[in-house]
PDB file of C-alpha atoms in Angstrom:
ATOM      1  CA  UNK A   1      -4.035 -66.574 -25.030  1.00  0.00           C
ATOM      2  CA  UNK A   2      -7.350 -64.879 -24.721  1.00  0.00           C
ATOM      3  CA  UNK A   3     -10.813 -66.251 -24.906  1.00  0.00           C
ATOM      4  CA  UNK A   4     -13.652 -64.340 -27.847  1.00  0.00           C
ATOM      5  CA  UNK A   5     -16.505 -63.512 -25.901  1.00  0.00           C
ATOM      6  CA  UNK A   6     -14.794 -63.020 -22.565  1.00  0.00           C
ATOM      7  CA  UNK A   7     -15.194 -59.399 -21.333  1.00  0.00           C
ATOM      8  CA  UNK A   8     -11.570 -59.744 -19.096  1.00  0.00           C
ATOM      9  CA  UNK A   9      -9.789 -61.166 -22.233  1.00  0.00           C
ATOM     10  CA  UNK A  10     -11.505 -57.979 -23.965  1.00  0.00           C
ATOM     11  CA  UNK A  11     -10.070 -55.818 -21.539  1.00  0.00           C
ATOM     12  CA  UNK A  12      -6.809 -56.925 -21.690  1.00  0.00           C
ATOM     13  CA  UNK A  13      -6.660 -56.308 -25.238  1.00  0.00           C
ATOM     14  CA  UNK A  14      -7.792 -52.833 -25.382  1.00  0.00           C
ATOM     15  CA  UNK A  15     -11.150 -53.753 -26.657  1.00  0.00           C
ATOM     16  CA  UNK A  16     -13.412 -52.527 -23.474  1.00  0.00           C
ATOM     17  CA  UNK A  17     -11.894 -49.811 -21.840  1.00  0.00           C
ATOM     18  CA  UNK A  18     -11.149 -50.004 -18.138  1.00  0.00           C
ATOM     19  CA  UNK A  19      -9.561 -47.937 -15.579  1.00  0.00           C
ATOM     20  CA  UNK A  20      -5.956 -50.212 -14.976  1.00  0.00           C
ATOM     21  CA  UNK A  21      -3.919 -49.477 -11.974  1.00  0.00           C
ATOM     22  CA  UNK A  22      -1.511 -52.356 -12.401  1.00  0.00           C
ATOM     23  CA  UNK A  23      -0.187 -53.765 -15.384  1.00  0.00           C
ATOM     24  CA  UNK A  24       2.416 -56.050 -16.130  1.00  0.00           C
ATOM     25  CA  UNK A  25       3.054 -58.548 -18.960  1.00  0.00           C
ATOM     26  CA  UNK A  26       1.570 -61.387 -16.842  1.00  0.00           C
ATOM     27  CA  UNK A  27      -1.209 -59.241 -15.099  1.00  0.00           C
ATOM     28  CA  UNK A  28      -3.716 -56.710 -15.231  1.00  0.00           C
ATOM     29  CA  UNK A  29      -5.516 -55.187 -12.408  1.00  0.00           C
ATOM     30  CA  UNK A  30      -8.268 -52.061 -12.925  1.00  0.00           C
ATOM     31  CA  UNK A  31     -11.214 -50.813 -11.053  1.00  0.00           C
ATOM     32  CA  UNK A  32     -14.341 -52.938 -10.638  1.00  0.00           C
ATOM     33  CA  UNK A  33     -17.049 -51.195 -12.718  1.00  0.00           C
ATOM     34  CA  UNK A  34     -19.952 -51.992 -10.166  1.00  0.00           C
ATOM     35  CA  UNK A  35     -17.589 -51.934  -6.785  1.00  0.00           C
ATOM     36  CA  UNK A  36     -18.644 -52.550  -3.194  1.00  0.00           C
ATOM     37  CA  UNK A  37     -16.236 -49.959  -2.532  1.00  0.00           C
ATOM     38  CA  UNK A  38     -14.755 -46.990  -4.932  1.00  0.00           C
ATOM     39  CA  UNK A  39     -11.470 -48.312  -4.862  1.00  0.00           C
ATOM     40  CA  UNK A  40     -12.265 -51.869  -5.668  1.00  0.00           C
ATOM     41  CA  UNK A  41      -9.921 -53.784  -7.437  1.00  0.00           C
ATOM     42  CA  UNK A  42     -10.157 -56.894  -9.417  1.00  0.00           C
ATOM     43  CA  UNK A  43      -6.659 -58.769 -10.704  1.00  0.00           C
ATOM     44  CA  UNK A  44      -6.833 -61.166 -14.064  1.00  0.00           C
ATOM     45  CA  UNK A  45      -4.095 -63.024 -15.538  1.00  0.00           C
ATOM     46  CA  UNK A  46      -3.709 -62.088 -18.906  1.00  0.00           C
ATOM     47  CA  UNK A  47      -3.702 -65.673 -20.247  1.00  0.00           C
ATOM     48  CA  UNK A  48      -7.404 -66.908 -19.806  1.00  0.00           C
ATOM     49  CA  UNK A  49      -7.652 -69.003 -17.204  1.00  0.00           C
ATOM     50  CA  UNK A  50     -11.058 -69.876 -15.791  1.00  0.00           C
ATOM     51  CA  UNK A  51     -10.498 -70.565 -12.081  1.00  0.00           C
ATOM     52  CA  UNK A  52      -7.416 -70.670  -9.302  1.00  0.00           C
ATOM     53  CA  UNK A  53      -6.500 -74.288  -9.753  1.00  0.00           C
ATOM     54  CA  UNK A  54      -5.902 -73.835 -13.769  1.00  0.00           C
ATOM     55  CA  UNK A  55      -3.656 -71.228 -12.591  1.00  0.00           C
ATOM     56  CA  UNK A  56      -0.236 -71.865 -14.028  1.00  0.00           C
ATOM     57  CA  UNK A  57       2.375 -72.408 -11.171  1.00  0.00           C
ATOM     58  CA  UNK A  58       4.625 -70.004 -12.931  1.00  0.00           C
ATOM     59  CA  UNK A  59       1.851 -67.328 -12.447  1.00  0.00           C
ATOM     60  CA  UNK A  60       1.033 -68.607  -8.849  1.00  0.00           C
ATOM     61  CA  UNK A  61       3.681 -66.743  -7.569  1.00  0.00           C
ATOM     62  CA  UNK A  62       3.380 -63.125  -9.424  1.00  0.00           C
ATOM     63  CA  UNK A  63      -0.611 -63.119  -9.002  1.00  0.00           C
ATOM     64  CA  UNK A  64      -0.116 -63.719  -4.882  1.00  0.00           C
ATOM     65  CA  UNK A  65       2.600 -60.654  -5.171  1.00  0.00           C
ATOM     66  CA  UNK A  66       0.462 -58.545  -7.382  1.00  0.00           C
ATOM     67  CA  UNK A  67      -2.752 -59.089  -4.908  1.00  0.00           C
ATOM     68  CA  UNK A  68      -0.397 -58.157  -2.212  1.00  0.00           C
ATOM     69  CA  UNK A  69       0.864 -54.806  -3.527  1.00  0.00           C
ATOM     70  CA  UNK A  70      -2.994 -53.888  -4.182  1.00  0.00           C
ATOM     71  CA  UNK A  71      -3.848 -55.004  -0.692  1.00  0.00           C
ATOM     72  CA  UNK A  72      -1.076 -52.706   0.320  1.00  0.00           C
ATOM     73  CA  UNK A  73      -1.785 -49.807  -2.111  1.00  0.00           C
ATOM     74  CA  UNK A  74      -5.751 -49.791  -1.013  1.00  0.00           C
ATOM     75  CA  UNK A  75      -4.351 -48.746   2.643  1.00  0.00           C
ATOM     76  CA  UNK A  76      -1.885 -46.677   1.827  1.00  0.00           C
ATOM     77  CA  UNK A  77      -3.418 -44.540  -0.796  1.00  0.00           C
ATOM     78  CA  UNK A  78      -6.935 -44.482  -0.308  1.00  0.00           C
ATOM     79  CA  UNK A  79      -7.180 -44.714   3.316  1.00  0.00           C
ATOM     80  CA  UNK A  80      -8.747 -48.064   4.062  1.00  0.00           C
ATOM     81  CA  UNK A  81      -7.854 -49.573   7.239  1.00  0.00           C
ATOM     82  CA  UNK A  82      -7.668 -52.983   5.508  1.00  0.00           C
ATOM     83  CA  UNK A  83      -9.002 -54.969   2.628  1.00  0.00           C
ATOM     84  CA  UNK A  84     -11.614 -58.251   1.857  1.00  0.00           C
ATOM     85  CA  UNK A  85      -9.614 -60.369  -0.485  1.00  0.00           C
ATOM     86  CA  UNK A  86     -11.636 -62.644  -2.498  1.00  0.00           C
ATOM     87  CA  UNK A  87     -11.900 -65.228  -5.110  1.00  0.00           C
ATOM     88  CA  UNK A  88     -14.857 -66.970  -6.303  1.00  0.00           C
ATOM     89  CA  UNK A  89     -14.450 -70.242  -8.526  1.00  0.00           C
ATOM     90  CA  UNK A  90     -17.454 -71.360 -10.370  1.00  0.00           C
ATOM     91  CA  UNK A  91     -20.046 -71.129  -8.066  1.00  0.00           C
ATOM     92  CA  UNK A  92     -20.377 -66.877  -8.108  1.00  0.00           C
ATOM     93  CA  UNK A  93     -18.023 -66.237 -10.319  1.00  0.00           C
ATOM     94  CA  UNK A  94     -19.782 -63.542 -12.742  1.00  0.00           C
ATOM     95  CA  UNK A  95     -17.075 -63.680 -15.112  1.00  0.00           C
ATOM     96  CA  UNK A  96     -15.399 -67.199 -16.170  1.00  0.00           C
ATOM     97  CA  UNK A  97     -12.153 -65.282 -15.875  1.00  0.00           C
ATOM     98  CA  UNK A  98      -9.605 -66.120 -13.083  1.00  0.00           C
ATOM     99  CA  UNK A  99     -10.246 -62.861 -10.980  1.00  0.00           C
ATOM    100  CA  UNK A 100      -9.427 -61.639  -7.545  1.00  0.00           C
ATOM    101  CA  UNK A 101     -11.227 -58.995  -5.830  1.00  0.00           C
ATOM    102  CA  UNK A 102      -9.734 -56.417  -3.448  1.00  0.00           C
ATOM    103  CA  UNK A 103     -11.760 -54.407  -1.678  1.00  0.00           C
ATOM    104  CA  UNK A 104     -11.373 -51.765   0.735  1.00  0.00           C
ATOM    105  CA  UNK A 105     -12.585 -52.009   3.954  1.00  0.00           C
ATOM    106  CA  UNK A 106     -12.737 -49.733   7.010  1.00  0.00           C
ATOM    107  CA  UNK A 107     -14.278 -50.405  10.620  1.00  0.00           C
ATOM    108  CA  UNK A 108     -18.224 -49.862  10.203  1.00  0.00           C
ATOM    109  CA  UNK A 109     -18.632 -49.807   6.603  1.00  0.00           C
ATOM    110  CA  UNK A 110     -21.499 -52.171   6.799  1.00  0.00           C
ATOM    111  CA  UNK A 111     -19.547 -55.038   4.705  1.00  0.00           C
ATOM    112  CA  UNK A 112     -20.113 -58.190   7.063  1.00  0.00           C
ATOM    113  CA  UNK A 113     -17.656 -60.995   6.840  1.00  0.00           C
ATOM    114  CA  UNK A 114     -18.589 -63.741   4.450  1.00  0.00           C
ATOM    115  CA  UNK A 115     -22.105 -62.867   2.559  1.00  0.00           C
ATOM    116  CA  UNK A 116     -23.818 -66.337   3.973  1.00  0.00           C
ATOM    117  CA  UNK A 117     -25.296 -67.525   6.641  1.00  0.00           C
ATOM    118  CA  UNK A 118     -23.123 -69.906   8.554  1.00  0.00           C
ATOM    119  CA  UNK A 119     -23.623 -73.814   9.148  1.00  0.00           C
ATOM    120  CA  UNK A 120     -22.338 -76.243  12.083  1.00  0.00           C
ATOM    121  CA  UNK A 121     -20.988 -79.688  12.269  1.00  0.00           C
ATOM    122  CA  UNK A 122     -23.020 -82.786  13.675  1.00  0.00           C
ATOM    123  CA  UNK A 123     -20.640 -84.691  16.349  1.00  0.00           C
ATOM    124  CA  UNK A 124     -17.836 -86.020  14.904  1.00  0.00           C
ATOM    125  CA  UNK A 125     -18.678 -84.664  11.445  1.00  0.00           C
ATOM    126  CA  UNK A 126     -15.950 -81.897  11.462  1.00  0.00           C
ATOM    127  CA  UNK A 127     -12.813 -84.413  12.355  1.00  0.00           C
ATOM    128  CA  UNK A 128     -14.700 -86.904   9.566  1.00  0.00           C
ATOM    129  CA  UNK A 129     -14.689 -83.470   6.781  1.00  0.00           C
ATOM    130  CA  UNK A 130     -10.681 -82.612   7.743  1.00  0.00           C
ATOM    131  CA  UNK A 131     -10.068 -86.128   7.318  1.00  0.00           C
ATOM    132  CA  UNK A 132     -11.150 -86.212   3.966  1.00  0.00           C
ATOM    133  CA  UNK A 133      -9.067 -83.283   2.946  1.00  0.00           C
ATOM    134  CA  UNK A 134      -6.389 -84.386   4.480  1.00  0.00           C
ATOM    135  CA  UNK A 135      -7.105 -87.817   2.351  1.00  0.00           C
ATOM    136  CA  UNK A 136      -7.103 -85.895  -0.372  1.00  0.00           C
ATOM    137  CA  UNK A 137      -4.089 -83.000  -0.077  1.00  0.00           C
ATOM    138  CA  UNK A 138      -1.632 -86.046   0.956  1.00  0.00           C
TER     139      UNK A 138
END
C-alpha cells in the first residue's frame, strides 16, 4: 500500500524516476539524489511504513538482508573500504518513509562518526538509563 503525497511511495510506482539498484517485490533500493557520497544508497519497503518499529516482522528479515547485500556491494563495486549505515526515525527523517541509508565510506573522507556533539552521564545516571531499558525490553 502506498501513501499520495509521499515521494518514496511515488518512486516505487514509477511516478518520480530514480536510479534503482535493487529491486524486489518487497524492496526497493536506488541512489540518493543529494548523497554524501556518489554511491549512496537509500532502501524503502515498498509498503509505506513510516518508521523501523511499524516495520512488519515479515519484512524485518528481507530489509536487514537487503541492507546487507548493499553494504557488501558499496565495497565490492565501488571501492569503499566500508559503509555508514543509518536510519533516522522521526526526529531527521526528511522523508516519512521507512528508509535506510548506506553510504560509502573510505579512511579520510572527512565523514566524522555520528553528526552531534556527544553528552556524558552524571554518577550513577548511566546504570539508572540501562535500567530503564532494560525495564522496558523485558
Amino acid at each position: 500500500m502506498t501513501s499520495a503525497g509521499c515521494v518514496f511511495c511515488s518512486i516505487i510506482t514509477g511516478d518520480v524516476p530514480a536510479d534503482v539498484v535493487l529491486e524486489t517485490d518487497e524492496l526497493l533500493a536506488f541512489l540518493d539524489q543529494r548523497p554524501v557520497f556518489k554511491g549512496h544508497v537509500l532502501l524503502v519497503p515498498r509498503e509505506h511504513v513510516v518508521t523501523l518499529p511499524d516495520l512488519p516482522a515479515g519484512l524485518r528479515d528481507p530489509f536487514l538482508a537487503a541492507a546487507q547485500r548493499i553494504a557488501t556491494a558499496v565495497v565490492d563495486e565501488l571501492g569503499a573500504q566500508g559503509s555508514f549505515v543509518a536510519i533516522n526515525n522521526t526526529v531527521s527523517q526528511s522523508v516519512p518513509h521507512l528508509h535506510l541509508h548506506v553510504v560509502p565510506r573510505t579512511k579520510g573522507d572527512g565523514l566524522r562518526g555520528f553528526f552531534w556533539p556527544r553528552q556524558k552521564y552524571a554518577d550513577g545516571e548511566r546504570a539508572a538509563y540501562a535500567e530503564r531499558l532494560r525495564d522496558a525490553l523485558a
